[in-house]
Coordinates of C-alpha atoms and ligand atoms in Angstrom, one line a residue:
M1 CA 172.4 23.1 153.8
A2 CA 169.9 20.0 152.5
R3 CA 170.9 16.8 151.4
C4 CA 168.9 14.2 149.6
P5 CA 169.4 11.2 151.6
A6 CA 168.9 8.2 149.3
A7 CA 166.7 5.9 152.2
L8 CA 164.7 8.4 151.6
G9 CA 164.4 9.5 147.9
A10 CA 164.5 13.4 146.8
S11 CA 162.9 15.5 148.8
A12 CA 164.0 14.4 152.5
R13 CA 165.4 17.5 154.1
A14 CA 169.0 16.7 156.2
F15 CA 170.1 19.4 158.6
K16 CA 173.8 19.5 160.8
R17 CA 175.5 21.0 163.0
T18 CA 178.1 23.8 161.7
A19 CA 180.3 25.8 163.2
Q20 CA 177.5 29.0 162.2
P21 CA 174.9 29.3 164.6
A22 CA 172.8 27.4 161.9
A23 CA 169.6 29.2 159.4
R24 CA 166.0 28.6 160.4
V25 CA 165.0 25.0 159.7
A26 CA 162.3 25.2 157.7
V27 CA 160.2 22.1 158.1
G28 CA 158.5 20.8 155.3
A29 CA 155.1 19.7 153.5
T30 CA 154.8 17.2 156.1
A31 CA 151.1 17.0 155.8
S32 CA 149.6 14.7 152.5
S33 CA 147.4 16.5 150.0
S34 CA 145.2 13.2 149.3
S35 CA 143.2 12.7 152.4
A36 CA 144.6 9.0 153.7
P37 CA 145.2 8.9 156.9
L38 CA 148.8 9.7 157.6
G39 CA 151.4 7.6 159.3
L40 CA 149.2 5.3 159.5
A41 CA 150.0 1.9 156.8
R42 CA 153.4 2.7 157.7
A43 CA 154.8 -1.0 158.5
S44 CA 155.0 -4.1 157.2
R45 CA 153.0 -7.2 158.5
F46 CA 154.3 -7.9 161.4
P47 CA 154.9 -11.0 162.1
P48 CA 156.0 -11.0 158.9
A49 CA 154.7 -13.0 156.1
S50 CA 157.0 -15.7 156.2
T51 CA 156.4 -16.4 159.3
S52 CA 154.6 -19.8 159.2
A53 CA 157.0 -21.3 157.2
A54 CA 160.0 -20.4 159.0
V55 CA 157.8 -21.6 162.2
A56 CA 156.8 -24.8 160.0
R57 CA 159.8 -25.9 159.6
T58 CA 160.8 -26.0 163.2
F59 CA 157.8 -27.6 165.0
S60 CA 158.0 -29.8 166.9
T61 CA 155.4 -32.1 168.7
S62 CA 157.9 -32.2 172.1
A63 CA 155.2 -30.6 174.9
A64 CA 158.0 -28.9 176.0
R65 CA 158.6 -25.0 176.0
A66 CA 161.8 -24.2 173.9
L67 CA 163.3 -23.2 176.8
G68 CA 164.1 -23.5 181.0
P69 CA 162.5 -25.7 183.0
A70 CA 158.8 -25.9 182.5
P71 CA 155.9 -26.6 185.5
P72 CA 154.1 -30.1 185.0
R73 CA 151.5 -30.8 183.1
R74 CA 148.3 -30.5 186.0
P75 CA 147.0 -34.2 185.9
D76 CA 143.3 -32.9 187.3
F77 CA 143.0 -31.6 183.6
K78 CA 140.7 -33.5 181.1
K79 CA 142.9 -35.1 177.7
L80 CA 141.0 -34.1 174.9
D81 CA 138.7 -36.9 173.1
A82 CA 136.7 -37.5 170.5
E83 CA 133.6 -36.7 172.9
D84 CA 134.9 -33.5 173.6
V85 CA 135.2 -32.4 169.5
A86 CA 131.4 -33.7 169.6
F87 CA 130.3 -31.2 172.0
F88 CA 132.0 -28.6 170.1
R89 CA 131.1 -28.7 166.8
S90 CA 127.3 -29.1 168.4
V91 CA 127.9 -26.0 170.0
L92 CA 129.6 -24.2 167.0
S93 CA 127.7 -22.7 163.9
S94 CA 130.4 -24.0 161.4
D95 CA 132.0 -26.9 161.1
S96 CA 135.4 -25.4 160.1
S97 CA 135.5 -23.2 163.5
V98 CA 136.3 -26.5 164.5
I99 CA 140.2 -28.0 163.6
T100 CA 141.8 -31.1 165.8
T101 CA 143.9 -33.4 164.9
I102 CA 141.4 -35.7 167.4
P103 CA 140.2 -38.7 164.4
S104 CA 136.6 -38.9 164.0
P105 CA 135.1 -42.1 165.0
D106 CA 132.2 -42.1 162.5
G107 CA 134.3 -39.6 160.5
S108 CA 131.7 -37.1 160.9
W109 CA 135.3 -34.6 160.8
A110 CA 138.4 -34.4 158.9
T111 CA 141.2 -34.7 161.0
A112 CA 143.1 -31.8 160.4
S113 CA 147.6 -32.5 160.9
A114 CA 149.8 -31.5 163.3
D115 CA 150.8 -28.8 160.8
D116 CA 147.3 -28.0 160.4
L117 CA 147.4 -26.0 163.9
V118 CA 151.0 -25.4 164.1
S119 CA 150.8 -21.5 163.9
Y120 CA 148.7 -21.8 166.7
N121 CA 151.3 -23.9 168.8
V122 CA 154.2 -22.2 168.3
D123 CA 154.7 -18.4 169.1
W124 CA 156.0 -15.8 166.1
M125 CA 159.0 -16.0 167.5
D126 CA 159.3 -19.5 167.5
K127 CA 160.4 -19.9 171.2
Y128 CA 156.7 -21.6 173.3
H129 CA 156.5 -24.9 171.4
G130 CA 153.1 -25.5 172.9
N131 CA 151.0 -29.2 171.4
S132 CA 147.0 -28.2 171.4
P133 CA 145.0 -31.1 168.9
I134 CA 142.3 -28.2 169.1
L135 CA 141.6 -24.6 167.6
L136 CA 138.1 -23.6 168.6
K137 CA 136.8 -20.3 166.1
P138 CA 133.8 -19.3 168.0
K139 CA 132.0 -16.2 166.2
T140 CA 130.0 -15.2 168.6
T141 CA 130.2 -15.0 172.5
D142 CA 127.4 -17.4 173.2
E143 CA 129.5 -19.8 170.9
V144 CA 132.3 -18.7 173.7
S145 CA 130.1 -18.7 176.4
K146 CA 129.2 -22.4 175.7
I147 CA 132.9 -23.6 174.9
I148 CA 133.6 -21.8 178.6
A149 CA 131.2 -23.5 180.5
Y150 CA 131.7 -27.0 179.4
C151 CA 135.6 -26.7 179.5
Y152 CA 134.8 -25.9 183.5
K153 CA 132.6 -28.6 184.0
Q154 CA 135.2 -30.8 182.2
R155 CA 138.1 -29.8 183.5
I156 CA 140.0 -28.7 180.6
A157 CA 142.9 -26.0 180.7
V158 CA 142.1 -23.0 178.2
V159 CA 144.5 -20.8 176.3
P160 CA 142.7 -17.9 175.0
Q161 CA 144.6 -16.5 171.5
G162 CA 144.2 -13.0 169.6
G163 CA 146.5 -12.9 166.8
N164 CA 149.8 -15.3 168.6
T165 CA 151.6 -11.8 168.0
G166 CA 152.6 -11.6 171.6
L167 CA 156.3 -11.5 173.1
V168 CA 156.2 -13.8 176.5
G169 CA 154.4 -16.5 176.0
G170 CA 151.2 -15.6 177.3
G171 CA 148.8 -16.9 173.9
V172 CA 150.5 -20.6 173.3
P173 CA 149.5 -23.7 174.9
L174 CA 152.0 -25.5 176.4
Y175 CA 150.8 -28.9 176.5
D176 CA 147.9 -29.9 175.3
E177 CA 145.3 -27.6 176.7
L178 CA 142.7 -25.9 174.3
I179 CA 143.2 -23.1 171.8
L180 CA 140.7 -20.4 171.9
N181 CA 141.2 -18.5 169.1
T182 CA 139.2 -15.3 169.5
E183 CA 139.8 -14.8 165.0
G184 CA 135.8 -15.5 164.3
L185 CA 134.9 -13.1 166.8
N186 CA 135.4 -10.3 163.8
Q187 CA 132.6 -7.5 163.8
I188 CA 132.4 -3.9 164.5
R189 CA 129.2 -3.5 166.8
E190 CA 129.0 0.3 166.7
F191 CA 130.6 3.5 166.0
D192 CA 129.6 6.5 167.3
D193 CA 130.4 9.6 165.3
V194 CA 129.9 12.5 168.3
S195 CA 131.3 10.6 171.3
G196 CA 134.1 8.3 169.2
I197 CA 133.3 6.0 170.8
L198 CA 134.2 2.0 169.3
T199 CA 132.7 -0.8 170.0
V200 CA 133.8 -4.5 168.3
D201 CA 134.7 -8.2 168.7
A202 CA 137.4 -8.9 170.1
G203 CA 138.8 -10.8 167.0
C204 CA 139.0 -7.6 164.7
I205 CA 142.2 -6.7 163.7
L206 CA 144.0 -3.6 164.9
E207 CA 145.0 -2.0 161.9
N208 CA 141.4 -3.2 160.2
L209 CA 139.9 -0.7 162.8
S210 CA 142.2 2.5 161.9
N211 CA 141.3 1.4 158.7
Y212 CA 138.0 1.3 159.4
L213 CA 138.1 4.8 161.2
A214 CA 140.2 6.7 159.0
P215 CA 137.6 8.0 157.1
K216 CA 135.4 9.2 159.4
G217 CA 138.2 10.9 160.5
Y218 CA 139.3 9.0 164.3
M219 CA 142.4 6.8 164.5
M220 CA 143.1 4.1 167.4
P221 CA 144.8 5.4 170.1
L222 CA 147.1 2.8 170.3
D223 CA 149.8 1.5 167.2
L224 CA 151.8 -1.2 166.4
G225 CA 154.7 -2.6 165.1
A226 CA 152.1 -6.7 165.4
K227 CA 149.1 -4.2 163.9
G228 CA 148.6 -6.3 160.6
S229 CA 147.9 -9.2 162.6
C230 CA 146.9 -8.8 166.1
H231 CA 143.5 -8.2 168.1
I232 CA 142.2 -5.6 169.9
G233 CA 141.1 -8.5 172.6
G234 CA 144.5 -9.2 172.8
N235 CA 146.0 -5.6 172.4
V236 CA 143.6 -5.2 175.6
S237 CA 144.7 -7.8 177.5
T238 CA 147.8 -7.5 177.0
N239 CA 147.7 -3.6 178.1
A240 CA 149.1 -3.5 174.9
G241 CA 151.4 0.0 174.9
G242 CA 153.1 0.7 171.5
L243 CA 154.1 3.5 169.8
R244 CA 151.3 6.5 170.7
L245 CA 150.8 5.8 174.5
L246 CA 153.1 9.2 175.0
R247 CA 150.3 10.7 173.2
Y248 CA 146.4 8.9 173.7
G249 CA 148.2 7.1 177.7
S250 CA 147.5 3.4 177.9
L251 CA 144.5 1.0 177.7
H252 CA 143.4 2.0 181.2
G253 CA 142.5 5.0 180.4
T254 CA 140.8 4.3 176.5
V255 CA 138.9 1.7 177.7
L256 CA 135.8 1.9 178.1
G257 CA 133.9 -0.7 178.0
I258 CA 134.7 -5.1 178.2
E259 CA 132.6 -7.6 177.7
A260 CA 133.9 -11.0 179.0
V261 CA 133.5 -14.6 179.4
L262 CA 134.1 -16.1 183.1
P263 CA 135.1 -19.4 183.3
D264 CA 132.1 -20.7 185.6
E265 CA 129.3 -23.4 184.9
K266 CA 127.8 -20.9 183.2
G267 CA 130.1 -19.3 180.9
T268 CA 129.0 -16.5 182.6
V269 CA 128.3 -13.0 180.1
L270 CA 130.0 -9.4 182.3
S271 CA 129.2 -7.0 179.9
I272 CA 130.7 -4.3 181.5
N273 CA 129.4 -0.2 180.7
M274 CA 129.1 -2.2 176.7
P275 CA 126.0 -0.7 174.6
G276 CA 123.4 -3.1 175.1
D277 CA 121.8 -4.3 178.4
G278 CA 119.3 -1.3 177.6
K279 CA 121.9 1.2 177.4
A280 CA 123.1 3.9 174.1
G281 CA 126.5 3.4 173.9
A282 CA 129.2 3.2 176.9
L283 CA 129.8 5.6 179.5
R284 CA 132.3 8.4 179.0
K285 CA 131.8 8.5 182.7
D286 CA 130.6 5.7 185.5
N287 CA 131.5 5.5 189.5
T288 CA 129.3 3.2 190.3
G289 CA 131.8 0.7 192.6
Y290 CA 134.4 -1.1 191.5
D291 CA 135.9 -0.3 188.2
L292 CA 136.2 -4.5 187.5
K293 CA 136.9 -3.5 183.1
Q294 CA 140.4 -2.7 184.7
L295 CA 141.2 -5.7 186.2
F296 CA 140.4 -6.9 182.3
V297 CA 142.6 -4.9 180.8
G298 CA 146.3 -6.6 181.1
A299 CA 145.1 -9.6 182.6
E300 CA 146.2 -11.9 180.0
G301 CA 143.1 -14.1 179.5
T302 CA 143.7 -15.3 183.5
L303 CA 140.5 -14.0 184.6
G304 CA 138.2 -15.1 181.7
V305 CA 138.2 -14.7 177.9
V306 CA 137.4 -11.1 176.5
T307 CA 135.2 -11.2 174.0
G308 CA 133.9 -7.7 173.2
V309 CA 135.3 -4.1 173.6
S310 CA 134.2 -0.7 174.3
I311 CA 137.2 2.0 173.3
M312 CA 137.6 5.6 173.4
T313 CA 138.8 6.9 169.6
P314 CA 141.0 10.2 169.4
R315 CA 140.3 12.6 166.3
L316 CA 142.4 11.6 163.6
P317 CA 145.2 14.0 163.2
S318 CA 145.2 16.4 159.5
A319 CA 149.1 17.1 159.7
I320 CA 152.0 14.6 161.1
N321 CA 156.1 15.7 161.0
V322 CA 158.5 13.3 161.4
A323 CA 162.0 13.6 162.6
V324 CA 165.0 11.7 163.3
L325 CA 167.9 13.1 164.6
S326 CA 171.2 11.3 166.1
V327 CA 172.5 13.1 169.3
P328 CA 176.3 11.9 170.6
D329 CA 175.2 9.9 174.0
F330 CA 172.7 8.8 175.8
E331 CA 172.1 12.2 178.2
S332 CA 172.0 14.5 174.7
V333 CA 169.0 11.6 174.9
Q334 CA 167.5 13.0 177.8
T335 CA 168.3 16.2 177.0
V336 CA 166.2 16.5 173.6
F337 CA 163.5 14.9 175.1
K338 CA 162.7 17.7 177.9
E339 CA 163.0 20.5 175.4
T340 CA 160.8 18.7 172.4
R341 CA 158.4 18.7 175.7
A342 CA 158.9 21.8 176.5
H343 CA 159.0 23.5 172.3
L344 CA 155.9 21.1 171.4
G345 CA 153.6 20.7 174.1
E346 CA 150.4 19.0 173.2
I347 CA 151.6 18.3 169.2
L348 CA 154.2 15.1 170.5
S349 CA 152.9 11.9 169.4
A350 CA 156.2 10.3 169.9
F351 CA 159.5 10.0 171.0
E352 CA 160.8 7.0 170.1
F353 CA 164.9 5.9 170.5
F354 CA 167.5 3.4 169.2
D355 CA 170.7 3.0 169.8
Q356 CA 174.1 2.6 167.4
E357 CA 173.9 -1.5 167.3
G358 CA 170.2 -0.3 166.0
L359 CA 170.5 1.7 162.9
E360 CA 172.9 -0.9 161.6
L361 CA 170.8 -3.9 161.9
V362 CA 168.0 -2.4 160.1
L363 CA 170.2 -0.7 157.5
H364 CA 172.2 -3.9 157.1
H365 CA 168.2 -6.1 157.2
T366 CA 166.5 -3.5 154.5
G367 CA 169.4 -2.3 152.0
A368 CA 168.9 0.8 153.1
K369 CA 171.4 3.6 153.5
S370 CA 171.1 5.9 156.7
P371 CA 169.3 9.0 156.7
F372 CA 172.3 10.9 158.0
E373 CA 175.0 13.1 156.2
S374 CA 178.1 11.8 158.0
E375 CA 179.3 9.2 160.3
P376 CA 179.1 9.4 163.4
E377 CA 181.9 10.8 165.7
G378 CA 183.6 8.0 167.4
G379 CA 181.4 5.8 165.5
R380 CA 178.8 5.8 167.9
A381 CA 175.4 7.8 168.5
F382 CA 171.8 7.3 169.6
Y383 CA 169.0 8.3 167.6
V384 CA 165.8 9.8 168.5
L385 CA 162.3 9.8 166.0
I386 CA 160.2 12.8 166.6
E387 CA 156.2 12.9 165.6
T388 CA 154.1 15.6 166.0
S389 CA 150.7 14.8 165.3
G390 CA 148.5 18.1 165.0
S391 CA 145.2 20.2 163.5
N392 CA 146.6 22.7 162.1
K393 CA 150.2 22.6 159.9
D394 CA 151.6 26.1 159.9
H395 CA 151.6 25.9 163.7
D396 CA 152.7 22.8 163.9
D397 CA 155.5 23.5 161.7
E398 CA 156.3 26.9 162.9
K399 CA 157.3 25.0 166.7
L400 CA 158.8 21.8 165.4
G401 CA 161.1 24.4 163.3
G402 CA 161.7 26.7 166.8
L403 CA 162.9 23.5 168.3
L404 CA 164.7 22.0 165.2
E405 CA 166.7 25.4 165.4
S406 CA 167.7 25.2 168.9
L407 CA 168.9 22.0 169.0
L408 CA 171.3 23.2 166.8
E409 CA 172.2 26.6 167.2
N410 CA 173.2 24.9 171.1
G411 CA 175.1 22.1 170.0
I412 CA 172.7 19.2 171.6
I413 CA 172.2 17.3 168.2
A414 CA 174.5 16.5 165.2
D415 CA 172.5 15.2 162.5
G416 CA 169.3 14.8 161.5
T417 CA 166.3 14.7 158.9
L418 CA 162.7 15.5 158.2
A419 CA 160.7 14.0 156.4
Q420 CA 158.7 15.9 153.5
D421 CA 156.0 13.6 152.7
E422 CA 154.4 10.6 154.1
T423 CA 156.9 8.3 151.8
Q424 CA 159.3 10.0 154.4
V425 CA 156.9 9.8 157.7
Q426 CA 156.9 6.3 156.7
S427 CA 160.5 5.6 155.8
L428 CA 161.9 7.3 158.9
W429 CA 159.8 5.0 161.2
A430 CA 160.4 2.5 159.1
L431 CA 164.0 3.1 161.3
R432 CA 162.9 2.3 164.6
E433 CA 159.2 0.2 163.9
S434 CA 161.8 -2.4 161.5
L435 CA 163.9 -3.2 165.0
P436 CA 162.1 -6.8 166.3
E437 CA 161.9 -8.0 162.8
A438 CA 165.1 -7.1 161.8
A439 CA 166.7 -8.4 165.0
G440 CA 164.8 -11.9 164.6
K441 CA 166.5 -12.3 161.3
M442 CA 169.8 -12.1 162.4
G443 CA 168.9 -14.9 164.7
K444 CA 166.3 -15.7 167.9
V445 CA 166.0 -13.0 170.1
Y446 CA 166.1 -13.4 173.8
K447 CA 163.9 -10.4 174.5
Y448 CA 163.6 -8.0 177.9
D449 CA 160.7 -5.0 177.7
I450 CA 161.5 -3.1 181.0
S451 CA 160.7 0.4 182.7
L452 CA 163.4 2.0 184.1
P453 CA 163.6 5.9 185.3
L454 CA 165.2 7.7 182.7
P455 CA 168.9 9.1 184.2
T456 CA 170.1 5.1 184.0
M457 CA 168.0 3.6 181.9
Y458 CA 170.6 3.2 179.2
S459 CA 173.2 1.4 182.0
V460 CA 171.5 -1.9 181.4
V461 CA 172.8 -2.5 178.0
E462 CA 175.9 -1.4 178.5
E463 CA 176.7 -3.9 181.7
A464 CA 174.9 -6.3 179.5
R465 CA 177.1 -6.2 177.3
E466 CA 180.2 -6.3 179.1
R467 CA 178.2 -8.9 181.4
F468 CA 178.4 -11.2 177.5
A469 CA 182.3 -10.1 177.0
T470 CA 183.1 -11.4 180.4
K471 CA 181.8 -14.6 179.7
G472 CA 183.3 -15.1 176.2
L473 CA 180.1 -15.1 174.3
I474 CA 180.6 -12.0 171.9
E475 CA 183.4 -13.9 170.7
D476 CA 182.4 -17.6 170.5
G477 CA 179.5 -15.7 169.1
S478 CA 176.8 -17.3 170.9
I479 CA 175.4 -13.7 171.1
K480 CA 175.3 -11.8 167.2
T481 CA 173.9 -8.0 169.5
V482 CA 172.4 -6.4 172.0
V483 CA 170.7 -3.6 170.9
G484 CA 168.7 -0.8 172.9
Y485 CA 165.4 1.3 171.5
G486 CA 162.3 1.8 172.8
H487 CA 160.0 4.6 173.9
I488 CA 161.8 7.4 175.5
G489 CA 159.0 8.7 175.9
D490 CA 157.0 5.9 178.4
G491 CA 160.3 5.0 180.2
N492 CA 160.1 1.6 178.1
L493 CA 163.8 0.1 177.3
H494 CA 163.7 -2.6 175.1
I495 CA 166.6 -4.7 174.8
N496 CA 167.2 -7.6 172.2
I497 CA 169.9 -9.7 172.9
V498 CA 170.4 -11.7 169.6
A499 CA 172.1 -14.7 169.6
K500 CA 173.1 -17.7 167.2
Q501 CA 170.5 -19.8 168.4
W502 CA 168.0 -21.0 171.7
D503 CA 170.3 -21.8 174.0
E504 CA 170.5 -22.4 177.5
K505 CA 174.7 -21.2 178.4
V506 CA 172.8 -17.5 176.7
E507 CA 169.7 -17.6 178.7
S508 CA 171.2 -18.4 182.0
A509 CA 173.8 -15.9 180.9
I510 CA 170.6 -13.2 180.9
E511 CA 168.5 -14.5 183.6
P512 CA 167.8 -13.8 186.5
W513 CA 170.3 -11.2 186.3
V514 CA 168.4 -8.6 184.0
Y515 CA 165.5 -8.9 186.4
E516 CA 167.8 -7.9 189.4
A517 CA 169.2 -5.2 186.9
T518 CA 166.1 -4.0 186.8
A519 CA 165.1 -4.1 190.1
K520 CA 167.9 -2.7 191.5
R521 CA 167.3 0.6 189.4
N522 CA 163.5 0.9 191.0
G523 CA 162.3 -0.4 187.3
S524 CA 159.6 -3.1 186.3
I525 CA 160.5 -6.0 184.7
S526 CA 157.4 -6.1 182.0
A527 CA 156.7 -2.2 180.7
E528 CA 153.8 -3.5 177.6
H529 CA 155.0 -6.9 176.5
G530 CA 153.1 -8.6 180.0
L531 CA 154.1 -11.7 181.5
G532 CA 152.8 -14.7 179.7
L533 CA 155.1 -17.8 180.8
M534 CA 158.3 -16.2 180.6
K535 CA 157.8 -13.7 183.6
A536 CA 155.2 -15.8 185.5
N537 CA 157.8 -16.4 187.9
S538 CA 160.2 -13.3 188.3
V539 CA 157.4 -10.8 189.6
H540 CA 158.5 -10.6 193.1
Y541 CA 160.8 -8.5 190.8
S542 CA 158.5 -6.0 190.4
K543 CA 155.4 -6.8 193.2
S544 CA 155.4 -7.2 196.9
D545 CA 153.9 -10.2 198.3
A546 CA 151.2 -9.2 199.5
A547 CA 150.4 -7.7 196.1
I548 CA 151.2 -10.9 194.5
Q549 CA 149.5 -13.0 196.9
V550 CA 146.3 -10.4 196.3
M551 CA 146.4 -10.8 192.2
Q552 CA 146.3 -15.1 193.3
Q553 CA 142.8 -14.8 195.1
L554 CA 141.7 -12.0 192.1
R555 CA 142.5 -15.0 189.7
R556 CA 141.0 -18.0 191.9
L557 CA 137.6 -15.9 192.8
F558 CA 137.3 -15.7 188.8
D559 CA 138.9 -19.0 188.1
P560 CA 138.5 -21.1 190.8
R561 CA 139.8 -24.3 189.2
G562 CA 142.3 -22.6 187.2
I563 CA 141.6 -23.8 183.5
L564 CA 142.7 -20.3 181.9
N565 CA 146.1 -20.1 180.3
P566 CA 147.5 -22.1 183.8
A567 CA 150.8 -21.9 184.2
K568 CA 151.0 -18.8 182.9
Y569 CA 150.7 -14.9 184.7
L570 CA 152.1 -15.7 188.3
P571 CA 153.5 -18.1 190.4
P572 CA 151.1 -20.8 191.2
T573 CA 149.7 -20.4 194.6
E574 CA 150.9 -22.9 198.0
Q575 CA 146.9 -22.9 199.0
L576 CA 144.4 -24.8 197.7
P577 CA 141.8 -22.9 195.8
G578 CA 138.3 -23.6 197.4
E579 CA 136.1 -26.8 196.3
G580 CA 139.1 -29.2 197.2
E581 CA 140.4 -28.0 193.7
Q582 CA 144.0 -28.4 192.5
K583 CA 146.6 -26.0 193.1
V584 CA 145.9 -23.4 190.4
Q585 CA 149.1 -22.5 188.6
Ligands
2HG601 O1 160.2 -6.7 170.2 C1 160.4 -6.5 170.5 O2 161.3 -6.2 171.8 C2 159.8 -4.6 171.3 C3 158.4 -5.0 170.2 C4 157.4 -3.2 170.3 O3 157.1 -3.3 171.3 C5 158.6 -2.6 169.5 O4 158.0 -1.7 170.6 O5 158.7 -2.6 168.7
ZN602 ZN1 157.2 -1.3 172.3

């Protein structure tokens, strides 16, 4: 029964449905004998290292997004000049924190070229292109406060930016907005190894935080493909979900404290349940008034610039198992999920899925061999990845073994592979985690990130394929493939539509159809990637007019001049903000 798939090395354990009831499935030694954190280092850097070079080649200095109609630049925003640069240089502690293409009248700073700013002006998918002449990288909250106060007074539009790994155009300028990048805010402020509460600057890279916590026996409660580049402040500002949400919940639950700089005259620093201010640490419980920090989780930099975060971190598991199973249809994916929850209970830490197109894309991209013993019946199958994390390996092995045995005996799964060591854990995870990168290698990727009730989830992918075929977009090569994958445990589907190029014809075949299809099935048009520029005018598919209005009022309250991330996140308001301001976008 056991086979050694080439992709996984010598000892991966394959199991397959046989005519006879399957023998008990023994779960192999998946816990590492070393003390290294399991499963924390499995992904390659993301975006891929080649991204900057690719972007540099395609960068255009035109002030427009790659596609579709862009809202106009607000005429009241100040056009940055040398005086502004001189001010920023006077308040930032390091000259290297100010990078600008604006020439210095007296030679006191070196002028950067457009290429120096390109990887900050363009998103990693090469979909959204801005043309900012200035990038600031403050190192302290006080520096952020001085920048924001100045921008408020001068009406300078600002784009807060973390690792620039976003997928909806929220973190790059649309025109000439000032880019306020958090990479200089990279200090770990404190860690309490009794409560597990970690307090950090917003620009800390997620993977660095995981590496800091691992020797202490803790881990970050979230894990994303972009972990090697994304900043925790960006994660919080986009309410990033990722691969561990099923087990540890969303950032609305794990973030305990937020420090943010508000777009007002003083650049007020709002510190909510953060250590300091006479307090020893963030509190787990705090019921005094509105829970203001929640407003910043997922606000995409529209209410303030997040500069610090306190977050609850779980214990690092000592035993991890990963299995990838093949099932004949999407209904079986749901059956396996139900069975998995019933058998595994509290040790289930991830339940992901991808379709046949997804597997083929990854195998083609990585050159790996399929981990499965046989071709699926009819050439198509669905694949689920199950991860367990616990503190007692024997206990977890027994539970997972019981699950696999039951799935095989009942004919629910056709084929599967179980990791036998940490390398194999990583190889199996790579089948799922490499998907976005593999799609990006194939062409330009239209990405949709939707929440849907499970029973109708995959029908959107099928309908998309039919729709594109009817329109001739598959036959003429405009669309190369349509892939469905995602976080089944969270009801979150990712549809990646790989096109030959960014193409108005393709985009208009997808939008607004995909949003209508989602709304029709009572889904949400953004599960975890946010709204950004891409969905600012599509929120109504998931939120009522009343809800949108309250959000617009909140935004105006925090940002009366509308300088933070203009044109993103929400549709522009019709009503003028107070003080005779221009309309907020
Ligand atoms: O690129 C995508 O569409 C999804 C990215 C990410 O959310 C994932 O789950 O891999
Ligand atoms: Zn995802």
